[in-house]
PDB file of C-alpha atoms in Angstrom:
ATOM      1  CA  UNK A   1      40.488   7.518 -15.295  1.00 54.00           C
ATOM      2  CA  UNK A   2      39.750   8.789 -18.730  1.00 73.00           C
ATOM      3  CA  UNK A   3      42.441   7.186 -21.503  1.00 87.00           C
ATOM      4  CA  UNK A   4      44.317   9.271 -22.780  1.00 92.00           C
ATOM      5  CA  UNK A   5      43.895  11.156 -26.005  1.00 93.00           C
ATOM      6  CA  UNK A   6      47.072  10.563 -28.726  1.00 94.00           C
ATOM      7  CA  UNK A   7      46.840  12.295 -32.017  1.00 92.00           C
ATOM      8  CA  UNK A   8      48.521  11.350 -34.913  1.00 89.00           C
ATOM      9  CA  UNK A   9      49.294  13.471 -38.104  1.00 84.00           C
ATOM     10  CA  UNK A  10      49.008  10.646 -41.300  1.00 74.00           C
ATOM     11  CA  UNK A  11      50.202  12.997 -44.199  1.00 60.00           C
ATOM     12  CA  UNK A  12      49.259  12.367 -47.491  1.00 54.00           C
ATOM     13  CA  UNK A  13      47.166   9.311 -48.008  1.00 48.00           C
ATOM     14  CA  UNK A  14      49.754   7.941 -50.498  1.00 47.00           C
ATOM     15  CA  UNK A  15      52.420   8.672 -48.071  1.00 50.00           C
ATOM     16  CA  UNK A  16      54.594   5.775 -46.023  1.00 53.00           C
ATOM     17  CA  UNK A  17      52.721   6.037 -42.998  1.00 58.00           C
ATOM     18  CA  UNK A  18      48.967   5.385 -44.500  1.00 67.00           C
ATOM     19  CA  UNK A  19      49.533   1.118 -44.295  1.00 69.00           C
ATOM     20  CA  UNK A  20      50.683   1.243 -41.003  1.00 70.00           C
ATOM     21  CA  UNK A  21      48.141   3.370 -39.567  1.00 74.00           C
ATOM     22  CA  UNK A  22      45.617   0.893 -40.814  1.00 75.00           C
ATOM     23  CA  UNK A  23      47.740  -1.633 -39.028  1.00 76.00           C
ATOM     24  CA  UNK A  24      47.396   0.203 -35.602  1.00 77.00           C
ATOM     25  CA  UNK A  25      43.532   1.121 -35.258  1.00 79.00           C
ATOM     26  CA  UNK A  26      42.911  -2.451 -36.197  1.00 81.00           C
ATOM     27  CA  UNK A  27      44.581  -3.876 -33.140  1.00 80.00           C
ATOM     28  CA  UNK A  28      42.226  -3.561 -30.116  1.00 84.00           C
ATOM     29  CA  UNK A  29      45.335  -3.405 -27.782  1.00 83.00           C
ATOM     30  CA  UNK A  30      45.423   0.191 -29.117  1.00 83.00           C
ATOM     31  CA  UNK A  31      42.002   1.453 -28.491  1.00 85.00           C
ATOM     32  CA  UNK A  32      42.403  -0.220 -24.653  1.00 87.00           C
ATOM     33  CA  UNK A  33      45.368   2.310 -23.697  1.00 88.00           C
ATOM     34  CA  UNK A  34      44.468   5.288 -25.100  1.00 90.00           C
ATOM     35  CA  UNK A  35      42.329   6.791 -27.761  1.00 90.00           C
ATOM     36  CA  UNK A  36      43.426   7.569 -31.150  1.00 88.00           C
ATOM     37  CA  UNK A  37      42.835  10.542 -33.088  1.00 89.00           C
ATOM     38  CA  UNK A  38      43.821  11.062 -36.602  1.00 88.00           C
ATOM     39  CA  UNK A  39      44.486  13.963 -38.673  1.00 87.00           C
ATOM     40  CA  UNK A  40      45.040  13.978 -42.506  1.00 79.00           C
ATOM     41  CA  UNK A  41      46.759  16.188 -44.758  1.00 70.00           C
ATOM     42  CA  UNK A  42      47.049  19.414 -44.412  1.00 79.00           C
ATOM     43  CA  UNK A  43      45.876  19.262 -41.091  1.00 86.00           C
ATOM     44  CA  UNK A  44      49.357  19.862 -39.168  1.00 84.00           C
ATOM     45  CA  UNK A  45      48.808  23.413 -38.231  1.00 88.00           C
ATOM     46  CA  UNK A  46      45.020  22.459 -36.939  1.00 92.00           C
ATOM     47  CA  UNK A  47      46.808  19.228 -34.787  1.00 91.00           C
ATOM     48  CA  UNK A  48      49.542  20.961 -33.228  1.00 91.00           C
ATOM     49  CA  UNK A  49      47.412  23.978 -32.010  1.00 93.00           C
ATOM     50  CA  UNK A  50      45.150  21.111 -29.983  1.00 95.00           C
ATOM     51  CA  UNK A  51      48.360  19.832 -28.643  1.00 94.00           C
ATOM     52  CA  UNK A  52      48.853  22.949 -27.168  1.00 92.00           C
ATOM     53  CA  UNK A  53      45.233  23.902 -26.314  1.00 94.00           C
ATOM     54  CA  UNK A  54      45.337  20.826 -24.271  1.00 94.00           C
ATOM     55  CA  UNK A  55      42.672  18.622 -26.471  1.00 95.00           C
ATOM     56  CA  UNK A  56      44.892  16.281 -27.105  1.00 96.00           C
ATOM     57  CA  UNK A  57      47.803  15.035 -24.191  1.00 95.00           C
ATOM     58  CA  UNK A  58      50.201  13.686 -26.958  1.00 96.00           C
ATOM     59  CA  UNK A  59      51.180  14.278 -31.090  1.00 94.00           C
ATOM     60  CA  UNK A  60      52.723  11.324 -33.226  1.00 91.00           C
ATOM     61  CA  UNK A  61      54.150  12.378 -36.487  1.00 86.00           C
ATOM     62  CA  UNK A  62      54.204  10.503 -39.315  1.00 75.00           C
ATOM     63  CA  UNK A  63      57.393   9.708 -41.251  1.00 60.00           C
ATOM     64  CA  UNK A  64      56.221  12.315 -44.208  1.00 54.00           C
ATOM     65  CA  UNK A  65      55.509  15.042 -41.932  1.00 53.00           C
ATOM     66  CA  UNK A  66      57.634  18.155 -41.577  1.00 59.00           C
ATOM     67  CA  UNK A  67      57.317  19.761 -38.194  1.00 62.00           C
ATOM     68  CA  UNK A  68      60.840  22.011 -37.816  1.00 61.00           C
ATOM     69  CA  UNK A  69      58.474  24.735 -38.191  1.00 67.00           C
ATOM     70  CA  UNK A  70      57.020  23.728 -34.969  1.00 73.00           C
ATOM     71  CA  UNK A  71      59.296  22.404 -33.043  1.00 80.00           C
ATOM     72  CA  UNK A  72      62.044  24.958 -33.627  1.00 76.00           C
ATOM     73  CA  UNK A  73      63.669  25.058 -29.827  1.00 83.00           C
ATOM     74  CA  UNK A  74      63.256  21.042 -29.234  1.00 89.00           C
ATOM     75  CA  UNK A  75      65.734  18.781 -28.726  1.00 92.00           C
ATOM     76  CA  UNK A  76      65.279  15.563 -31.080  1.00 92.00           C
ATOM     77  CA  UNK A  77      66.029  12.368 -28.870  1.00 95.00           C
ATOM     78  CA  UNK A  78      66.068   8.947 -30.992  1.00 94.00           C
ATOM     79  CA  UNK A  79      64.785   6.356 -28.615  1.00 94.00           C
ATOM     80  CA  UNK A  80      66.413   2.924 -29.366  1.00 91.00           C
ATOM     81  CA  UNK A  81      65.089   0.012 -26.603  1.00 85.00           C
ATOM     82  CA  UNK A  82      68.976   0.131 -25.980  1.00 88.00           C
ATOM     83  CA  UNK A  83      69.675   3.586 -24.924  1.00 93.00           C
ATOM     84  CA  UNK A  84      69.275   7.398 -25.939  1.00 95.00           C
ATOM     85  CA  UNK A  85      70.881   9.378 -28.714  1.00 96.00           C
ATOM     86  CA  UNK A  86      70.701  12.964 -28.849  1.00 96.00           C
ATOM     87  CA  UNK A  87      72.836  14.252 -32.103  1.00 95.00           C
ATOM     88  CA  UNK A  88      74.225  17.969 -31.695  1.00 95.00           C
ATOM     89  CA  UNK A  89      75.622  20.022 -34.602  1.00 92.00           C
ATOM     90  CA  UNK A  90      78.208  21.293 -32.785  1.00 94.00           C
ATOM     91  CA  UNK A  91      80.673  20.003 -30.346  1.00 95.00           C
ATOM     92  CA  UNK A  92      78.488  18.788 -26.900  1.00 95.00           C
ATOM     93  CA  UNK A  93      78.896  21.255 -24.459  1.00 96.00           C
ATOM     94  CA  UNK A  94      78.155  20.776 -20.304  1.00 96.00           C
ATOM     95  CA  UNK A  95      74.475  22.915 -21.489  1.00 96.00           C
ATOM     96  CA  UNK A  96      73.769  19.595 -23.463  1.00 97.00           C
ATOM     97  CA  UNK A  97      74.796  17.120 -20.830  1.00 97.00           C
ATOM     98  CA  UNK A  98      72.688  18.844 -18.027  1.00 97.00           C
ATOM     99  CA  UNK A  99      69.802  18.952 -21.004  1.00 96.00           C
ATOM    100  CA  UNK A 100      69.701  15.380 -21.675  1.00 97.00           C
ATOM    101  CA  UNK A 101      70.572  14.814 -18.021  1.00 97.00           C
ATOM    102  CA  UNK A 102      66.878  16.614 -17.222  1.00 96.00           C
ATOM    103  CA  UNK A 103      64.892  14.501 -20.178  1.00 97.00           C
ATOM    104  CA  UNK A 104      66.355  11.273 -18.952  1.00 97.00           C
ATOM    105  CA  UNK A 105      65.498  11.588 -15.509  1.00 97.00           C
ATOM    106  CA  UNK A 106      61.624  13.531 -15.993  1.00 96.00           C
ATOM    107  CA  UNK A 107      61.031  11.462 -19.464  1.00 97.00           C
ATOM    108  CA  UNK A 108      62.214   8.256 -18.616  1.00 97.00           C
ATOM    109  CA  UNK A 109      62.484   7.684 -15.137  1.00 96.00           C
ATOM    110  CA  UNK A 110      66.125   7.561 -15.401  1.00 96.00           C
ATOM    111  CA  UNK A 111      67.559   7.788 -12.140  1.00 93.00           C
ATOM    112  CA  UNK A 112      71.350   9.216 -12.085  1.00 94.00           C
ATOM    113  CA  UNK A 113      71.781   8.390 -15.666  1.00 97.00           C
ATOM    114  CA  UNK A 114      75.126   7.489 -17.717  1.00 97.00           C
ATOM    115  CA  UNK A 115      76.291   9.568 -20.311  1.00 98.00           C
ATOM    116  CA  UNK A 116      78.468   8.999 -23.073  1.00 97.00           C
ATOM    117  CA  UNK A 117      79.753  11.683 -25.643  1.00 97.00           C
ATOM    118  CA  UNK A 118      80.774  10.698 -29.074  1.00 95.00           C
ATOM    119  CA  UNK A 119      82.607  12.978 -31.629  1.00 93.00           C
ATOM    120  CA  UNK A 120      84.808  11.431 -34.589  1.00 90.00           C
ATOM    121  CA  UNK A 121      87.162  14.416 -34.552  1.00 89.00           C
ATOM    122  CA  UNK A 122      89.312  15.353 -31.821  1.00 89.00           C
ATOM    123  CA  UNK A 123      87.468  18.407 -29.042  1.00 92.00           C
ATOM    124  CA  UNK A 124      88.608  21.754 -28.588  1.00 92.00           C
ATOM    125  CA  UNK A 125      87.295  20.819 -25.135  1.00 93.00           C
ATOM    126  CA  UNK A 126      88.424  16.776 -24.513  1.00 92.00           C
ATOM    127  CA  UNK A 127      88.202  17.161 -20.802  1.00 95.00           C
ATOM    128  CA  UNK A 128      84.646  18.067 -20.909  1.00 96.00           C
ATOM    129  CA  UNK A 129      82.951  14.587 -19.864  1.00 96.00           C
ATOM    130  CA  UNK A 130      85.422  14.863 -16.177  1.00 95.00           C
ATOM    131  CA  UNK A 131      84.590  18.637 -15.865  1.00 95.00           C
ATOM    132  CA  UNK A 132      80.807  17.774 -15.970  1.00 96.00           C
ATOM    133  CA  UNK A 133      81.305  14.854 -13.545  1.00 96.00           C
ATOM    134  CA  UNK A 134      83.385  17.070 -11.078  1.00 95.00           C
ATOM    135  CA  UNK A 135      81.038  19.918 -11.570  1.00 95.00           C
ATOM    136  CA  UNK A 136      77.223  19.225 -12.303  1.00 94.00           C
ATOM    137  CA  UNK A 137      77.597  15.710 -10.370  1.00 95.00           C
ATOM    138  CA  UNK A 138      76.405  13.882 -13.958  1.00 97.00           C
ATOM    139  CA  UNK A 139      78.037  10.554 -14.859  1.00 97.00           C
ATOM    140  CA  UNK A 140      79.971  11.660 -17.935  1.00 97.00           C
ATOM    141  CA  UNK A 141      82.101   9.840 -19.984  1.00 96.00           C
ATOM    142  CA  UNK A 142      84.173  10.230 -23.261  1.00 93.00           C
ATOM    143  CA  UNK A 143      84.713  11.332 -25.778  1.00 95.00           C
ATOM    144  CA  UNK A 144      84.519   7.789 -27.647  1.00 94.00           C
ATOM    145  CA  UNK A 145      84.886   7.427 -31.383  1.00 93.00           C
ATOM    146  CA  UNK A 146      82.467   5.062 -33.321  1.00 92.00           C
ATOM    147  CA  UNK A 147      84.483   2.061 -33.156  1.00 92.00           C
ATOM    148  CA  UNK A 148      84.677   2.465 -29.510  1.00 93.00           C
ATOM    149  CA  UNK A 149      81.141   3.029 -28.540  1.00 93.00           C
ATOM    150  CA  UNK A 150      80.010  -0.039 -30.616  1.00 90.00           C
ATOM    151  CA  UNK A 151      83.431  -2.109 -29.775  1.00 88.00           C
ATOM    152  CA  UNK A 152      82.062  -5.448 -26.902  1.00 77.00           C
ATOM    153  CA  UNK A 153      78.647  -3.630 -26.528  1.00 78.00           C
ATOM    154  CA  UNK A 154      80.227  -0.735 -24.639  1.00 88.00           C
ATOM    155  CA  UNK A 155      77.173   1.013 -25.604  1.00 88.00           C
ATOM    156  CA  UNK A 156      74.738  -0.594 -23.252  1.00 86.00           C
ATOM    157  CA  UNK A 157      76.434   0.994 -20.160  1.00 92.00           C
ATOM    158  CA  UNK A 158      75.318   4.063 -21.247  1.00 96.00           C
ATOM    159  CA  UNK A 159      71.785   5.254 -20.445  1.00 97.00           C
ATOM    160  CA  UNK A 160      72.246   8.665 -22.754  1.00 96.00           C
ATOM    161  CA  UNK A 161      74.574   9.048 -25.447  1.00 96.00           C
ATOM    162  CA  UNK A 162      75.299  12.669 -26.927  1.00 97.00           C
ATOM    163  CA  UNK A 163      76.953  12.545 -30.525  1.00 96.00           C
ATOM    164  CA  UNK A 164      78.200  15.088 -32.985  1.00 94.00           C
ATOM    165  CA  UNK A 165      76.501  14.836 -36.408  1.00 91.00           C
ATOM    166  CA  UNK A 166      73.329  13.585 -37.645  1.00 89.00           C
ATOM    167  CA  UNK A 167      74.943  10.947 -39.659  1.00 89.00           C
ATOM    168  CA  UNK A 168      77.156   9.487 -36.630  1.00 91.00           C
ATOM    169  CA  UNK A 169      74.242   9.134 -35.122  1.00 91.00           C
ATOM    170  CA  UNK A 170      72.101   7.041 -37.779  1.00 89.00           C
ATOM    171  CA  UNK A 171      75.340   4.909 -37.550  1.00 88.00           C
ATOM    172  CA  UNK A 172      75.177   4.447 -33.914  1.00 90.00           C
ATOM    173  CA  UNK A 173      71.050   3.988 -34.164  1.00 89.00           C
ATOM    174  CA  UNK A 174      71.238   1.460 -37.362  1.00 85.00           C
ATOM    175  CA  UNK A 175      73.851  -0.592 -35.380  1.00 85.00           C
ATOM    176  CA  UNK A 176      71.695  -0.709 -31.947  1.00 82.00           C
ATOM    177  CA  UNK A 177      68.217  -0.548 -32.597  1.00 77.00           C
ATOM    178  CA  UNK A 178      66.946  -4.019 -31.125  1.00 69.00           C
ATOM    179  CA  UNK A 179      63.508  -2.686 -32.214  1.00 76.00           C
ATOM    180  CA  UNK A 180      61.406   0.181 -33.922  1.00 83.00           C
ATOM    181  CA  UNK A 181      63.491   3.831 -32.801  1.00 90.00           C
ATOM    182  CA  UNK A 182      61.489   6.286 -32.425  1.00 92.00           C
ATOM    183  CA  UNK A 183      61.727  10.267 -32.649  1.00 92.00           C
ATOM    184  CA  UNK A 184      61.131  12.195 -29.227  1.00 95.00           C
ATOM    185  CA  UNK A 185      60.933  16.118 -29.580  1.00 94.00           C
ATOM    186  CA  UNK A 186      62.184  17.230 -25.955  1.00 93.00           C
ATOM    187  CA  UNK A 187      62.374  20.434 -24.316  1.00 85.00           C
ATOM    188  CA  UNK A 188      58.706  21.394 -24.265  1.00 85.00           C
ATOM    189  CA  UNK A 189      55.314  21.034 -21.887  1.00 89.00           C
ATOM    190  CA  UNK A 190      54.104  18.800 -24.978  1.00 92.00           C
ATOM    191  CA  UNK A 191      54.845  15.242 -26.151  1.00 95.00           C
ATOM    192  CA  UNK A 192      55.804  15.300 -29.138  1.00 94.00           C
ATOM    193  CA  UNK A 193      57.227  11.708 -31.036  1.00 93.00           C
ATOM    194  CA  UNK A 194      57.697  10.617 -34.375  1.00 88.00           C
ATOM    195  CA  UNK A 195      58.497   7.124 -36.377  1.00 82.00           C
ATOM    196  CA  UNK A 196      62.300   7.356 -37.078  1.00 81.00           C
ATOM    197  CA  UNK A 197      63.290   5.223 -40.264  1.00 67.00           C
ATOM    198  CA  UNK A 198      67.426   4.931 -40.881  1.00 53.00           C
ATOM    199  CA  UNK A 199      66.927   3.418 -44.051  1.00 50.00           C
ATOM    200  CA  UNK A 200      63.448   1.237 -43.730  1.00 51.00           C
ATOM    201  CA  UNK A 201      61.463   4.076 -46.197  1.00 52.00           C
ATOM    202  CA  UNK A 202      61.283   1.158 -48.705  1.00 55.00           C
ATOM    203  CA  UNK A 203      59.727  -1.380 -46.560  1.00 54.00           C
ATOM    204  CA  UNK A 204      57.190   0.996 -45.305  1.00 52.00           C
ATOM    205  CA  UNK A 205      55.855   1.854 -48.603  1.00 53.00           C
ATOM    206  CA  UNK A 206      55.530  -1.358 -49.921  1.00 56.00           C
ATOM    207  CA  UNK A 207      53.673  -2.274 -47.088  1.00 53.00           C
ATOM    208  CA  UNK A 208      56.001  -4.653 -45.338  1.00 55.00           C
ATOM    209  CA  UNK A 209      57.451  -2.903 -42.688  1.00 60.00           C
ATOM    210  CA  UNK A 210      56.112  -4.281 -39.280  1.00 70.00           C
ATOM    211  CA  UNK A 211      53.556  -1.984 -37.404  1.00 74.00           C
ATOM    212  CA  UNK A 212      55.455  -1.473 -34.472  1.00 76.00           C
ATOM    213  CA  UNK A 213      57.115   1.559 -36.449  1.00 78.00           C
ATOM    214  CA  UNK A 214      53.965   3.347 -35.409  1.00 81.00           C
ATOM    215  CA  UNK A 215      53.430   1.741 -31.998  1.00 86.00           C
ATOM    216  CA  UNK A 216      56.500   2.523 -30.428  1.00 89.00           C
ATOM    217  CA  UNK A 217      56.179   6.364 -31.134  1.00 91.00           C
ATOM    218  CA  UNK A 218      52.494   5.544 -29.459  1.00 92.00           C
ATOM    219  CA  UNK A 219      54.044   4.066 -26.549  1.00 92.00           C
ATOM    220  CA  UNK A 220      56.988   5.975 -26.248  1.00 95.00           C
ATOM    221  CA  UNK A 221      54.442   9.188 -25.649  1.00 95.00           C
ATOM    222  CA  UNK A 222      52.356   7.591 -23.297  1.00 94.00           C
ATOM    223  CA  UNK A 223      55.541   6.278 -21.102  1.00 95.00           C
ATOM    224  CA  UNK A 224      57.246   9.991 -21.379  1.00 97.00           C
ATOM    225  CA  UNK A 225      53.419  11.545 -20.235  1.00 96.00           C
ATOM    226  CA  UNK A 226      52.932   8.716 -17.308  1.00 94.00           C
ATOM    227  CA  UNK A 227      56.728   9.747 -16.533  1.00 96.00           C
ATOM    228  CA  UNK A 228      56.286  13.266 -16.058  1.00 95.00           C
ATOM    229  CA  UNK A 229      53.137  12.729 -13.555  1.00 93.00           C
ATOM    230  CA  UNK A 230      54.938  10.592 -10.958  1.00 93.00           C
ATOM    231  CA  UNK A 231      58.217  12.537 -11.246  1.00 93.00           C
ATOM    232  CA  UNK A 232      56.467  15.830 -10.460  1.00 91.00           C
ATOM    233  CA  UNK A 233      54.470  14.765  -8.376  1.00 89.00           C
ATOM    234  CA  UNK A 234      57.262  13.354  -6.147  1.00 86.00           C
ATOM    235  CA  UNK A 235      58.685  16.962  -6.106  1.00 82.00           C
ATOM    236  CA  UNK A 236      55.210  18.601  -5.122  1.00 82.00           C
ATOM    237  CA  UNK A 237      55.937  18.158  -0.874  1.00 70.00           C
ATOM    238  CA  UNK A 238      59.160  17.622  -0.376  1.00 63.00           C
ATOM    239  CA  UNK A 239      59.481  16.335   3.369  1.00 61.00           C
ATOM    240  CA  UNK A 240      61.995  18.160   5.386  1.00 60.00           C
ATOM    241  CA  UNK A 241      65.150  16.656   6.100  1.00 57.00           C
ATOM    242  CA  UNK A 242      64.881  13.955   8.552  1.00 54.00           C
ATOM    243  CA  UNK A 243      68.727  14.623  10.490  1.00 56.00           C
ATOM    244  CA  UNK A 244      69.754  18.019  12.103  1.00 56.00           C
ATOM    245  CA  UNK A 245      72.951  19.565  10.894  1.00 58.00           C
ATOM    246  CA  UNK A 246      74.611  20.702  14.209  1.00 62.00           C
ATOM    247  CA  UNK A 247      77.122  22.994  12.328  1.00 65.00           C
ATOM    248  CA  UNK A 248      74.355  25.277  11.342  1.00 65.00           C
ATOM    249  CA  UNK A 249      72.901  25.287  14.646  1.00 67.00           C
ATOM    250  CA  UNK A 250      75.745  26.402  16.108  1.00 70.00           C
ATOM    251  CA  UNK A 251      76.733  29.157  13.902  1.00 67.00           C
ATOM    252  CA  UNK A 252      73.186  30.470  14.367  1.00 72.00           C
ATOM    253  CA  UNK A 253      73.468  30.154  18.266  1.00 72.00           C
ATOM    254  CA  UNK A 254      76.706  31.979  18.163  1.00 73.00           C
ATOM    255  CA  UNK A 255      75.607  34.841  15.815  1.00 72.00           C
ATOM    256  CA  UNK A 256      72.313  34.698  18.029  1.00 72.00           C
ATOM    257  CA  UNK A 257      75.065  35.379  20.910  1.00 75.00           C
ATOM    258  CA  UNK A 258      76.754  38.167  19.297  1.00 71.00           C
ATOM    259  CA  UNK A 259      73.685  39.837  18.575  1.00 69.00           C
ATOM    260  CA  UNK A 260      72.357  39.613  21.753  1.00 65.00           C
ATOM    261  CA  UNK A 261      75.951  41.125  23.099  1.00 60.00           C
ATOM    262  CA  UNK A 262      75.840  43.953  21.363  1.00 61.00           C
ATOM    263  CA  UNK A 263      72.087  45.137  22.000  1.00 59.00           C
ATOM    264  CA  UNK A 264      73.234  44.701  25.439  1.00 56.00           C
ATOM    265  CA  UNK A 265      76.350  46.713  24.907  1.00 56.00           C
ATOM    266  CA  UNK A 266      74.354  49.383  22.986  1.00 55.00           C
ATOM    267  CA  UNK A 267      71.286  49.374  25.891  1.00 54.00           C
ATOM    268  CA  UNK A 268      74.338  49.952  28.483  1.00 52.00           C
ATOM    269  CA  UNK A 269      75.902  53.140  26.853  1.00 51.00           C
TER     270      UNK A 269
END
């Protein structure tokens, strides 16, 4: 099977992501699971239209890079080794439970994933997280302020957490992040990821910062891509059910009946 192509938009030569890169394509661990391909500055425009052509089966962004003209309708995901925040500028509605419901389960092989909602300030909606788990069948759960979600590690149960405000979230991601966290740009056909830095800018540009800031985004795209094959593929021929429902047998029997009694009715007149 032919490795798969990753791209990987570096910036500006002098930007944070040029000592790291060097880092990567020197370790041969990284040519033996997929093949790299770089693009410089300037060169966004020319990387993302590949992505979409097909050329290339997955985009890293660099930590200089600015893609919101691109990526206008995703939905940014910060991947922490511990579990998954997706911040919301508004209050979290059941539309972004079900949403990062879908990306857990296709993107990450979640299976019936936990889901936590965090908001500071009290919701014009606070009954939202049992509504959801009555209704859409989601395990839903909240809303928890920032002292609860980090309070005994109460974090970890959750596989998803949804949280109000960008800077809640860098709290939340600072305080779990057992490794590199990593950008994911959800909501498209593509694979889109990107190194997330809450506050490690410095080390990067010195040239201190460990290379797994790049890797994970590398291996984070590769997972989500290997992801999405067996979990569509496993929906391609569904088998039928393997039981009979007698109810529905019956009610077709006796509308089959009362059909059949009123042909003979009308065949009689």
């Amino acid at each position: 099977m032919e490795k798969l192509k990753i791209a990987i938009i570096q910036g500006n030569y002098d930007a944070t992501t040029q000592e790291l890169a060097d880092k990567l394509f020197e370790d041969p661990a990284m040519h033996e699971i997929c093949t790299p391909i770089v693009y410089g500055a300037g060169q966004e425009e020319t990387a993302f239209n590949d992505l979409n052509d097909g050329k290339v089966a997955a985009l890293v962004l660099g930590q200089t890079n600015e893609p919101a003209k691109y990526l206008a309708n995703a939905t940014e995901i910060i991947v922490t080794g511990r579990t998954h925040v997706m911040p919301t500028a508004e209050e979290p509605t059941a539309e972004d439970v079900i949403k990062l419901r879908n990306v857990l389960e296709r993107d990450f092989d979640l299976r019936s994933p936990r889901i936590a909602i965090v908001q500071e300030t009290g919701m014009q909606n606070p009954d939202l997280a049992n509504q959801v788990t009555i209704e859409q069948g989601i395990n839903t759960y909240g809303p928890y302020t920032l002292e609860q979600i980090l309070a005994e590690d109460t974090i970890i149960h959750f596989d998803g957490i949804i949280v109000r405000g960008k800077e809640l979230a860098q709290h939340i991601i600072v305080e779990v992040a057992q490794e590199a966290p990593v950008c994911y740009y959800a909501g498209g056909n593509t694979v889109i990821t990107a190194i997330c830095l809450p506050g490690q800018t410095k080390e990067i540009e010195e040239g201190i910062a460990d290379v797994s800031w790049l890797t994970h985004p590398f291996y984070t795209a590769i997972d989500v891509i290997r992801n999405r094959v067996f979990y569509d593929e496993a929906r391609k021929n569904i088998l039928p059910k393997l039981f009979r429902d007698k109810r529905d047998e019956r009610k077709r029997d006796e509308a089959a009946q009362a059909n059949k009694k009123t042909d003979n009715t009308e065949t009689a007149s």
